[in-house]
Amino acid sequence: MSFENTAKFAADMDAADPLAPFRERFHFPLDADGQKVLYFTGNSLGLQPKTVRAYVNQELDDWAKYAVEGHLHAKNPWLPYHELLVDDMAEVVGALPIETVVMNSLTVNLHLLLISFYRPSGKRNKIVIEKGAFPSDQYAVRSQLDLHARSSAVWSSAFRRPDASEESHSGDEKPPEGGTPSGASNLIELAPRPGESTLRTDDIVATLRENADEIALVMLGGVNYYTGQAFDFQTITRVGHEIGAVVGFDCAHAAGNLELKLHDWDVDFAAWCSYKYLNAGPGAIAGVFVHERHAERFDLPRFAGWWGHDKETRFLMGDKFVPMRGAEGWQISNPPILQMAALRASLEVFHDAGMTNLRAKSLKLTGFLEFLLKQIDTDRIEIITPADPAHRGCQLSIRVRESDHTLFDRLTENDVVADWREPDVIRVAPAPLYNSFIDVFRFSDILRKILGL
């Protein structure tokens, strides 16, 4: 659509926006005059839905009233509480209910899934990841590679306990010659072409095909945290399967942002947090997707826990683990009810709004921001996020030439809440649930004035 660089145009867009009322369902930080700040960091921490307090207070009241009996007699019994979130979460990520569960935190879930789905065998032992992936993803993948390297026969024998017939040792055994075993050689990192900021799908596909016999797992971020690039889930998954690899995604910046179709795209597994676009609060409980074709893959290795055990026999307290079907079988521990209550409040807002509607507004809102930034100064302002709307969510990552962190500080002083990522990127994410077209126009006007343009 065509845009105009006027406050009236922005106001008219807001007046015609069917999702505009959802803005009033969230708490905003206020400036010194009691006005809502320009909040563009839903990609880091989403705003609090106004219903969260009532949802959490309900569980606090039931805890006070029932104590342990709340597991069965609370208004929303705690024992099956996670089931209250399944349908709405499945809607958000484009999954079947059996494929989705809410549990743990993001990196914990990545480790649990990698234990099951990274199964190196012979020369097929490599993992593909973005070179610029979020550090926690890098740490998780590298540590999994190292774990398998350390499980080699050489490592195991180096630390075996001496038999009684063997000469006693002093207890200061050293690692094998060469130091701690590392799996770094089994990591394939995808990097942009020289002079470019984002990855090309054709280059990703080429890398997969060139290493077809060696790749065991492909794990990418659904949306890159730094550049805001959204990857082509469907193509990457299809090619990954064609070469015999398992394909998973970290959807931390995609869940609640893109219109995902994890089931239809045939993704093997995914994990995401819920404190960003999903607005469930700081450190909120996370989510997991496991495709239904793995629902009864009880042969897959997994770290087992009581809450993943068959619910019909769980309280018989047997010592043999019998995993539940589907994603629930990857649960380990009794879930945190207060965190789930906050997420439940937010998911109901998403259900009411609908991801198709949110994505449609996001395209307009982000397109308007891009238009306004180009109106300011295309020589100084560089948008490193892909220009193709299909390859981005609501975040635009910008660089301003001849500027440093001082520019970001000036924005903050003007009640703009964005964020800075080293060495020189400002991330701006107008979330369609609560950001307006006037918000975007005011941001561009403030930026223009700070730059003296």
Short mmCIF file of C-alpha atoms in Angstrom, two decimals:
data_model
loop_
_atom_site.label_atom_id
_atom_site.label_comp_id
_atom_site.label_asym_id
_atom_site.label_seq_id
_atom_site.Cartn_x
_atom_site.Cartn_y
_atom_site.Cartn_z
CA MET A 1 0.00 0.00 0.00
CA SER A 2 1.05 3.63 -0.35
CA PHE A 3 1.94 5.75 2.69
CA GLU A 4 2.03 9.45 3.49
CA ASN A 5 4.46 11.22 5.81
CA THR A 6 1.84 13.06 7.88
CA ALA A 7 0.34 12.78 11.34
CA LYS A 8 -3.12 12.84 9.76
CA PHE A 9 -2.33 9.78 7.67
CA ALA A 10 -1.15 7.92 10.79
CA ALA A 11 -4.27 8.97 12.71
CA ASP A 12 -6.52 7.86 9.85
CA MET A 13 -4.77 4.47 9.77
CA ASP A 14 -5.35 4.04 13.49
CA ALA A 15 -9.02 5.03 13.12
CA ALA A 16 -9.47 2.34 10.45
CA ASP A 17 -7.50 -0.33 12.34
CA PRO A 18 -9.78 -3.11 13.67
CA LEU A 19 -7.05 -4.13 16.15
CA ALA A 20 -6.64 -0.63 17.62
CA PRO A 21 -8.78 -1.42 20.71
CA PHE A 22 -6.31 -4.11 21.78
CA ARG A 23 -3.87 -1.35 22.73
CA GLU A 24 -6.05 -0.61 25.74
CA ARG A 25 -5.65 -4.16 27.03
CA PHE A 26 -2.02 -3.49 28.01
CA HIS A 27 -0.19 -1.45 30.64
CA PHE A 28 2.34 1.06 29.25
CA PRO A 29 5.21 2.76 31.09
CA LEU A 30 4.42 6.46 31.43
CA ASP A 31 6.58 9.52 30.84
CA ALA A 32 7.00 12.44 33.25
CA ASP A 33 3.71 13.92 32.02
CA GLY A 34 1.78 10.72 32.58
CA GLN A 35 1.63 9.88 28.87
CA LYS A 36 2.41 6.50 27.36
CA VAL A 37 6.01 6.17 26.20
CA LEU A 38 6.80 5.03 22.67
CA TYR A 39 7.40 1.36 23.43
CA PHE A 40 9.16 -0.58 20.68
CA THR A 41 10.83 -3.40 22.61
CA GLY A 42 8.21 -6.11 22.51
CA ASN A 43 11.01 -8.13 20.87
CA SER A 44 12.81 -8.05 24.23
CA LEU A 45 10.02 -7.86 26.84
CA GLY A 46 6.36 -7.51 25.96
CA LEU A 47 3.97 -5.25 27.82
CA GLN A 48 1.80 -6.61 30.62
CA PRO A 49 -1.77 -7.50 29.66
CA LYS A 50 -4.17 -5.87 32.11
CA THR A 51 -5.82 -9.21 32.89
CA VAL A 52 -2.59 -10.75 34.19
CA ARG A 53 -3.07 -9.48 37.72
CA ALA A 54 -6.51 -11.07 38.03
CA TYR A 55 -5.29 -14.36 36.58
CA VAL A 56 -2.34 -14.54 38.97
CA ASN A 57 -4.39 -13.34 41.95
CA GLN A 58 -6.88 -16.14 41.33
CA GLU A 59 -4.11 -18.69 41.86
CA LEU A 60 -2.75 -16.81 44.88
CA ASP A 61 -6.22 -16.77 46.40
CA ASP A 62 -6.71 -20.47 45.72
CA TRP A 63 -3.29 -21.24 47.19
CA ALA A 64 -4.30 -19.39 50.36
CA LYS A 65 -7.71 -21.07 50.44
CA TYR A 66 -6.88 -24.64 49.47
CA ALA A 67 -3.14 -25.11 49.96
CA VAL A 68 -2.24 -28.55 48.55
CA GLU A 69 -5.87 -29.29 47.69
CA GLY A 70 -5.63 -26.60 45.02
CA HIS A 71 -4.14 -29.21 42.73
CA LEU A 72 -7.64 -30.67 42.48
CA HIS A 73 -10.04 -28.06 43.87
CA ALA A 74 -8.76 -24.66 42.75
CA LYS A 75 -11.05 -22.81 40.34
CA ASN A 76 -8.57 -23.88 37.68
CA PRO A 77 -7.11 -27.09 39.17
CA TRP A 78 -3.33 -27.00 39.12
CA LEU A 79 -2.76 -30.65 38.26
CA PRO A 80 -3.91 -30.24 34.62
CA TYR A 81 -3.35 -26.45 34.48
CA HIS A 82 -0.91 -26.60 31.55
CA GLU A 83 -3.68 -28.08 29.44
CA LEU A 84 -5.55 -24.76 29.63
CA LEU A 85 -2.83 -23.16 27.50
CA VAL A 86 -2.38 -25.82 24.85
CA ASP A 87 -5.04 -24.83 22.31
CA ASP A 88 -4.24 -21.12 22.28
CA MET A 89 -0.50 -21.75 22.12
CA ALA A 90 -1.00 -24.19 19.27
CA GLU A 91 -2.92 -21.47 17.40
CA VAL A 92 -0.03 -19.03 17.83
CA VAL A 93 2.58 -21.37 16.34
CA GLY A 94 0.44 -23.22 13.81
CA ALA A 95 0.48 -26.59 15.52
CA LEU A 96 -1.83 -29.38 16.62
CA PRO A 97 -2.54 -29.51 20.37
CA ILE A 98 -0.64 -32.80 20.71
CA GLU A 99 2.44 -31.09 19.25
CA THR A 100 2.64 -28.27 21.78
CA VAL A 101 3.39 -27.94 25.47
CA VAL A 102 4.36 -25.10 27.80
CA MET A 103 7.30 -25.87 30.07
CA ASN A 104 10.66 -24.74 31.48
CA SER A 105 12.67 -21.90 29.89
CA LEU A 106 13.93 -21.56 26.34
CA THR A 107 17.51 -22.82 26.53
CA VAL A 108 16.56 -25.65 28.89
CA ASN A 109 14.02 -26.75 26.29
CA LEU A 110 16.57 -26.50 23.49
CA HIS A 111 18.87 -28.83 25.41
CA LEU A 112 16.05 -31.31 26.06
CA LEU A 113 15.15 -31.34 22.37
CA LEU A 114 18.76 -31.55 21.18
CA ILE A 115 19.34 -34.58 23.39
CA SER A 116 16.53 -36.30 21.48
CA PHE A 117 16.98 -34.98 17.96
CA TYR A 118 20.73 -34.58 17.51
CA ARG A 119 21.71 -38.17 16.82
CA PRO A 120 25.13 -38.17 15.13
CA SER A 121 26.04 -41.37 13.35
CA GLY A 122 29.24 -42.01 11.44
CA LYS A 123 30.07 -39.13 9.13
CA ARG A 124 26.56 -37.65 9.57
CA ASN A 125 27.43 -35.67 12.68
CA LYS A 126 27.28 -31.96 11.86
CA ILE A 127 24.92 -29.24 13.05
CA VAL A 128 24.05 -26.20 10.93
CA ILE A 129 23.40 -22.88 12.67
CA GLU A 130 23.63 -19.15 11.89
CA LYS A 131 27.01 -17.63 12.61
CA GLY A 132 25.12 -14.67 14.08
CA ALA A 133 22.66 -16.74 16.11
CA PHE A 134 21.67 -15.58 19.58
CA PRO A 135 24.57 -16.48 21.92
CA SER A 136 22.49 -18.89 24.00
CA ASP A 137 21.73 -20.93 20.89
CA GLN A 138 25.42 -21.02 20.07
CA TYR A 139 26.28 -22.10 23.61
CA ALA A 140 23.62 -24.82 23.61
CA VAL A 141 24.63 -26.28 20.25
CA ARG A 142 28.35 -26.14 20.96
CA SER A 143 27.93 -27.77 24.35
CA GLN A 144 25.85 -30.56 22.80
CA LEU A 145 28.59 -31.13 20.24
CA ASP A 146 31.18 -31.18 23.02
CA LEU A 147 29.03 -33.59 25.02
CA HIS A 148 29.09 -36.10 22.19
CA ALA A 149 32.83 -35.58 21.68
CA ARG A 150 33.46 -36.22 25.36
CA SER A 151 31.39 -39.39 25.20
CA SER A 152 33.87 -40.96 22.84
CA ALA A 153 35.69 -44.11 23.85
CA VAL A 154 38.94 -42.23 24.28
CA TRP A 155 37.40 -39.78 26.73
CA SER A 156 35.56 -42.47 28.66
CA SER A 157 38.60 -44.68 29.06
CA ALA A 158 40.74 -41.76 30.16
CA PHE A 159 38.56 -41.33 33.25
CA ARG A 160 37.50 -44.89 33.98
CA ARG A 161 37.69 -45.96 37.58
CA PRO A 162 40.66 -48.32 38.04
CA ASP A 163 39.77 -51.93 38.74
CA ALA A 164 41.01 -53.40 41.98
CA SER A 165 43.63 -55.31 40.01
CA GLU A 166 45.03 -52.12 38.45
CA GLU A 167 47.62 -49.88 39.96
CA SER A 168 46.08 -47.17 42.10
CA HIS A 169 46.26 -43.62 40.78
CA SER A 170 46.68 -40.36 42.58
CA GLY A 171 43.33 -38.91 41.47
CA ASP A 172 44.87 -36.19 39.32
CA GLU A 173 44.19 -37.84 35.95
CA LYS A 174 44.55 -35.49 33.00
CA PRO A 175 42.30 -35.17 29.94
CA PRO A 176 43.47 -36.94 26.79
CA GLU A 177 46.39 -35.37 24.98
CA GLY A 178 45.26 -32.22 23.21
CA GLY A 179 42.98 -31.04 26.02
CA THR A 180 39.24 -31.26 26.49
CA PRO A 181 37.56 -32.92 23.50
CA SER A 182 35.63 -30.43 21.38
CA GLY A 183 32.91 -30.92 18.81
CA ALA A 184 33.54 -27.54 17.18
CA SER A 185 34.67 -29.18 13.95
CA ASN A 186 31.15 -30.54 13.57
CA LEU A 187 29.56 -27.09 13.49
CA ILE A 188 28.63 -25.49 10.17
CA GLU A 189 27.96 -21.77 10.56
CA LEU A 190 25.98 -19.86 7.97
CA ALA A 191 27.36 -16.40 7.27
CA PRO A 192 26.13 -13.64 4.93
CA ARG A 193 28.06 -12.86 1.78
CA PRO A 194 30.79 -10.23 2.14
CA GLY A 195 29.25 -6.78 2.36
CA GLU A 196 25.78 -8.14 3.21
CA SER A 197 24.02 -8.28 6.59
CA THR A 198 21.56 -11.14 6.11
CA LEU A 199 21.56 -14.67 4.75
CA ARG A 200 20.19 -15.64 1.37
CA THR A 201 17.88 -18.65 1.27
CA ASP A 202 19.66 -19.89 -1.87
CA ASP A 203 22.96 -19.86 0.02
CA ILE A 204 21.45 -21.77 2.94
CA VAL A 205 20.07 -24.38 0.56
CA ALA A 206 23.41 -24.63 -1.25
CA THR A 207 25.23 -25.22 2.04
CA LEU A 208 22.80 -27.98 2.99
CA ARG A 209 23.18 -29.72 -0.35
CA GLU A 210 26.98 -29.36 -0.41
CA ASN A 211 27.21 -31.05 2.99
CA ALA A 212 24.29 -33.42 2.51
CA ASP A 213 26.06 -36.57 3.73
CA GLU A 214 27.43 -34.96 6.88
CA ILE A 215 24.55 -32.93 8.34
CA ALA A 216 22.60 -34.54 11.17
CA LEU A 217 20.70 -31.45 12.34
CA VAL A 218 19.73 -28.00 11.10
CA MET A 219 18.80 -25.56 13.86
CA LEU A 220 18.19 -21.91 13.03
CA GLY A 221 16.47 -19.02 14.74
CA GLY A 222 13.08 -18.45 13.14
CA VAL A 223 13.84 -14.72 13.18
CA ASN A 224 17.40 -13.55 13.75
CA TYR A 225 17.49 -11.46 16.91
CA TYR A 226 20.03 -8.95 15.53
CA THR A 227 18.98 -8.33 11.94
CA GLY A 228 15.29 -9.15 12.24
CA GLN A 229 15.55 -11.52 9.26
CA ALA A 230 12.78 -14.14 9.12
CA PHE A 231 13.94 -17.39 7.58
CA ASP A 232 12.09 -19.47 5.02
CA PHE A 233 10.98 -22.25 7.37
CA GLN A 234 9.26 -24.28 4.68
CA THR A 235 12.12 -24.34 2.17
CA ILE A 236 14.80 -24.97 4.78
CA THR A 237 12.79 -27.79 6.34
CA ARG A 238 12.02 -29.39 2.99
CA VAL A 239 15.65 -29.36 1.86
CA GLY A 240 16.86 -30.46 5.28
CA HIS A 241 14.61 -33.50 5.10
CA GLU A 242 15.66 -34.21 1.52
CA ILE A 243 19.28 -34.57 2.65
CA GLY A 244 18.30 -36.77 5.59
CA ALA A 245 18.67 -34.22 8.41
CA VAL A 246 16.41 -33.27 11.29
CA VAL A 247 15.25 -29.64 11.25
CA GLY A 248 14.40 -27.48 14.25
CA PHE A 249 13.98 -23.77 15.00
CA ASP A 250 14.41 -21.41 17.92
CA CYS A 251 11.23 -19.35 17.56
CA ALA A 252 11.97 -16.87 20.37
CA HIS A 253 11.60 -13.93 17.96
CA ALA A 254 9.01 -15.63 15.75
CA ALA A 255 6.28 -16.84 18.12
CA GLY A 256 3.64 -14.13 18.38
CA ASN A 257 5.39 -12.21 15.60
CA LEU A 258 5.08 -14.25 12.39
CA GLU A 259 2.13 -16.32 11.30
CA LEU A 260 3.78 -19.68 11.89
CA LYS A 261 2.64 -23.00 10.45
CA LEU A 262 5.04 -25.38 12.14
CA HIS A 263 2.87 -28.44 11.54
CA ASP A 264 2.18 -27.72 7.87
CA TRP A 265 5.82 -26.81 7.21
CA ASP A 266 6.79 -30.24 8.60
CA VAL A 267 9.27 -28.83 11.14
CA ASP A 268 10.60 -31.56 13.45
CA PHE A 269 10.86 -29.48 16.62
CA ALA A 270 10.88 -25.91 17.87
CA ALA A 271 11.23 -24.00 21.12
CA TRP A 272 10.47 -20.42 22.12
CA CYS A 273 10.26 -18.12 25.09
CA SER A 274 7.09 -16.23 25.97
CA TYR A 275 8.37 -13.00 27.52
CA LYS A 276 8.93 -11.23 24.18
CA TYR A 277 6.03 -10.95 21.75
CA LEU A 278 3.92 -13.30 23.89
CA ASN A 279 3.86 -10.81 26.80
CA ALA A 280 3.99 -13.32 29.66
CA GLY A 281 6.40 -11.40 31.87
CA PRO A 282 10.12 -11.41 32.73
CA GLY A 283 11.61 -14.90 32.75
CA ALA A 284 8.26 -16.39 31.75
CA ILE A 285 7.69 -20.06 31.07
CA ALA A 286 8.57 -21.22 27.55
CA GLY A 287 7.05 -23.48 24.91
CA VAL A 288 7.92 -26.52 22.81
CA PHE A 289 6.73 -28.00 19.52
CA VAL A 290 7.35 -31.60 18.50
CA HIS A 291 5.75 -32.70 15.23
CA GLU A 292 3.03 -35.32 15.61
CA ARG A 293 5.01 -37.87 13.57
CA HIS A 294 7.32 -38.05 16.61
CA ALA A 295 4.38 -38.38 19.04
CA GLU A 296 5.12 -42.03 19.71
CA ARG A 297 8.88 -42.02 19.09
CA PHE A 298 9.49 -43.51 22.50
CA ASP A 299 12.75 -44.88 21.17
CA LEU A 300 14.25 -41.39 21.06
CA PRO A 301 16.58 -40.72 23.98
CA ARG A 302 15.29 -38.06 26.34
CA PHE A 303 15.91 -36.68 29.79
CA ALA A 304 12.96 -38.11 31.67
CA GLY A 305 11.00 -36.60 34.55
CA TRP A 306 7.86 -37.31 36.50
CA TRP A 307 5.67 -34.80 34.65
CA GLY A 308 6.40 -36.42 31.29
CA HIS A 309 5.21 -39.80 32.58
CA ASP A 310 1.86 -41.23 31.48
CA LYS A 311 -0.71 -39.21 33.43
CA GLU A 312 -2.97 -42.24 34.01
CA THR A 313 -0.29 -44.08 36.00
CA ARG A 314 1.86 -41.18 37.23
CA PHE A 315 0.60 -41.40 40.83
CA LEU A 316 1.24 -45.11 41.07
CA MET A 317 4.82 -43.97 41.59
CA GLY A 318 6.42 -46.69 39.49
CA ASP A 319 10.15 -46.60 38.82
CA LYS A 320 9.83 -47.27 35.07
CA PHE A 321 9.36 -44.15 32.94
CA VAL A 322 6.43 -44.37 30.51
CA PRO A 323 6.43 -41.19 28.40
CA MET A 324 3.23 -39.49 27.37
CA ARG A 325 2.38 -39.20 23.69
CA GLY A 326 3.33 -36.02 21.91
CA ALA A 327 5.15 -32.95 23.17
CA GLU A 328 3.92 -33.53 26.72
CA GLY A 329 6.25 -36.51 26.94
CA TRP A 330 9.23 -34.12 27.01
CA GLN A 331 8.04 -32.50 30.25
CA ILE A 332 10.17 -33.04 33.31
CA SER A 333 8.86 -31.13 36.29
CA ASN A 334 5.67 -29.92 37.91
CA PRO A 335 4.96 -26.59 36.11
CA PRO A 336 4.98 -23.13 37.76
CA ILE A 337 1.32 -22.17 38.02
CA LEU A 338 1.82 -18.43 38.61
CA GLN A 339 3.90 -18.13 35.44
CA MET A 340 1.36 -20.13 33.51
CA ALA A 341 -1.43 -17.88 34.74
CA ALA A 342 0.34 -14.84 33.29
CA LEU A 343 0.90 -16.57 29.96
CA ARG A 344 -2.69 -17.77 29.87
CA ALA A 345 -3.90 -14.18 30.17
CA SER A 346 -1.77 -13.12 27.21
CA LEU A 347 -2.65 -16.10 25.03
CA GLU A 348 -6.33 -15.26 25.38
CA VAL A 349 -5.58 -11.83 23.93
CA PHE A 350 -3.82 -13.48 20.98
CA HIS A 351 -6.77 -15.80 20.49
CA ASP A 352 -9.14 -12.84 20.40
CA ALA A 353 -6.96 -10.92 17.94
CA GLY A 354 -5.93 -13.83 15.70
CA MET A 355 -2.45 -14.30 14.24
CA THR A 356 -3.65 -13.73 10.66
CA ASN A 357 -5.03 -10.31 11.64
CA LEU A 358 -1.93 -9.45 13.65
CA ARG A 359 0.38 -10.35 10.79
CA ALA A 360 -1.68 -8.22 8.38
CA LYS A 361 -1.36 -5.19 10.67
CA SER A 362 2.32 -5.90 11.28
CA LEU A 363 3.06 -5.71 7.56
CA LYS A 364 1.41 -2.29 7.36
CA LEU A 365 2.94 -0.98 10.59
CA THR A 366 6.48 -2.08 9.74
CA GLY A 367 6.08 -0.94 6.15
CA PHE A 368 5.04 2.51 7.42
CA LEU A 369 8.12 2.65 9.67
CA GLU A 370 10.36 1.69 6.75
CA PHE A 371 8.76 4.36 4.56
CA LEU A 372 9.26 7.07 7.19
CA LEU A 373 12.89 6.14 7.83
CA LYS A 374 13.63 6.41 4.13
CA GLN A 375 11.98 9.82 4.10
CA ILE A 376 14.43 11.09 6.72
CA ASP A 377 17.79 10.35 5.09
CA THR A 378 18.64 7.30 3.01
CA ASP A 379 22.33 8.23 3.01
CA ARG A 380 22.68 8.11 6.79
CA ILE A 381 20.02 5.57 7.81
CA GLU A 382 20.59 1.96 6.75
CA ILE A 383 17.95 -0.69 7.43
CA ILE A 384 19.74 -4.05 7.65
CA THR A 385 16.50 -6.02 8.00
CA PRO A 386 15.39 -7.53 4.66
CA ALA A 387 13.24 -5.25 2.52
CA ASP A 388 11.01 -8.16 1.49
CA PRO A 389 8.13 -8.24 4.04
CA ALA A 390 7.99 -12.04 3.75
CA HIS A 391 11.51 -12.20 5.21
CA ARG A 392 10.95 -10.10 8.32
CA GLY A 393 8.62 -9.72 11.25
CA CYS A 394 7.77 -6.44 12.94
CA GLN A 395 11.37 -5.56 13.86
CA LEU A 396 13.55 -3.22 11.83
CA SER A 397 17.23 -3.07 12.73
CA ILE A 398 18.80 0.23 11.74
CA ARG A 399 22.26 1.71 11.55
CA VAL A 400 22.77 5.47 11.48
CA ARG A 401 26.07 6.53 9.92
CA GLU A 402 28.19 9.06 11.79
CA SER A 403 26.33 8.23 15.02
CA ASP A 404 27.11 6.19 18.11
CA HIS A 405 25.39 5.17 21.35
CA THR A 406 24.75 8.86 22.00
CA LEU A 407 21.96 8.75 19.43
CA PHE A 408 20.30 5.91 21.28
CA ASP A 409 20.65 7.84 24.54
CA ARG A 410 18.95 10.83 22.94
CA LEU A 411 16.06 8.66 21.83
CA THR A 412 15.71 7.34 25.37
CA GLU A 413 15.69 10.90 26.73
CA ASN A 414 12.75 11.55 24.40
CA ASP A 415 10.76 8.68 25.92
CA VAL A 416 11.43 6.24 23.10
CA VAL A 417 11.95 2.71 24.44
CA ALA A 418 13.90 0.83 21.77
CA ASP A 419 17.07 -1.18 22.28
CA TRP A 420 20.72 -1.15 21.30
CA ARG A 421 22.76 -4.12 20.14
CA GLU A 422 26.53 -3.86 19.83
CA PRO A 423 28.27 -2.64 17.90
CA ASP A 424 25.97 -0.18 16.15
CA VAL A 425 22.37 -1.36 15.71
CA ILE A 426 19.14 0.11 17.09
CA ARG A 427 16.28 -2.38 17.05
CA VAL A 428 12.76 -0.96 16.70
CA ALA A 429 9.82 -3.35 16.88
CA PRO A 430 6.29 -1.95 16.52
CA ALA A 431 4.18 -4.82 17.88
CA PRO A 432 0.74 -4.92 16.26
CA LEU A 433 -1.09 -5.87 19.46
CA TYR A 434 -0.37 -2.56 21.15
CA ASN A 435 1.62 -0.21 18.90
CA SER A 436 -0.13 2.36 16.74
CA PHE A 437 0.62 4.16 13.50
CA ILE A 438 0.86 7.40 15.49
CA ASP A 439 3.56 5.73 17.62
CA VAL A 440 5.57 5.03 14.49
CA PHE A 441 5.07 8.53 13.11
CA ARG A 442 6.14 10.14 16.40
CA PHE A 443 9.26 7.96 16.51
CA SER A 444 10.34 9.03 13.03
CA ASP A 445 9.68 12.67 13.87
CA ILE A 446 11.80 12.45 17.04
CA LEU A 447 14.63 10.69 15.18
CA ARG A 448 14.58 13.32 12.42
CA LYS A 449 14.80 16.17 14.94
CA ILE A 450 17.64 14.51 16.86
CA LEU A 451 19.58 14.13 13.61
CA GLY A 452 18.89 17.79 12.81
CA LEU A 453 17.17 16.96 9.52
#
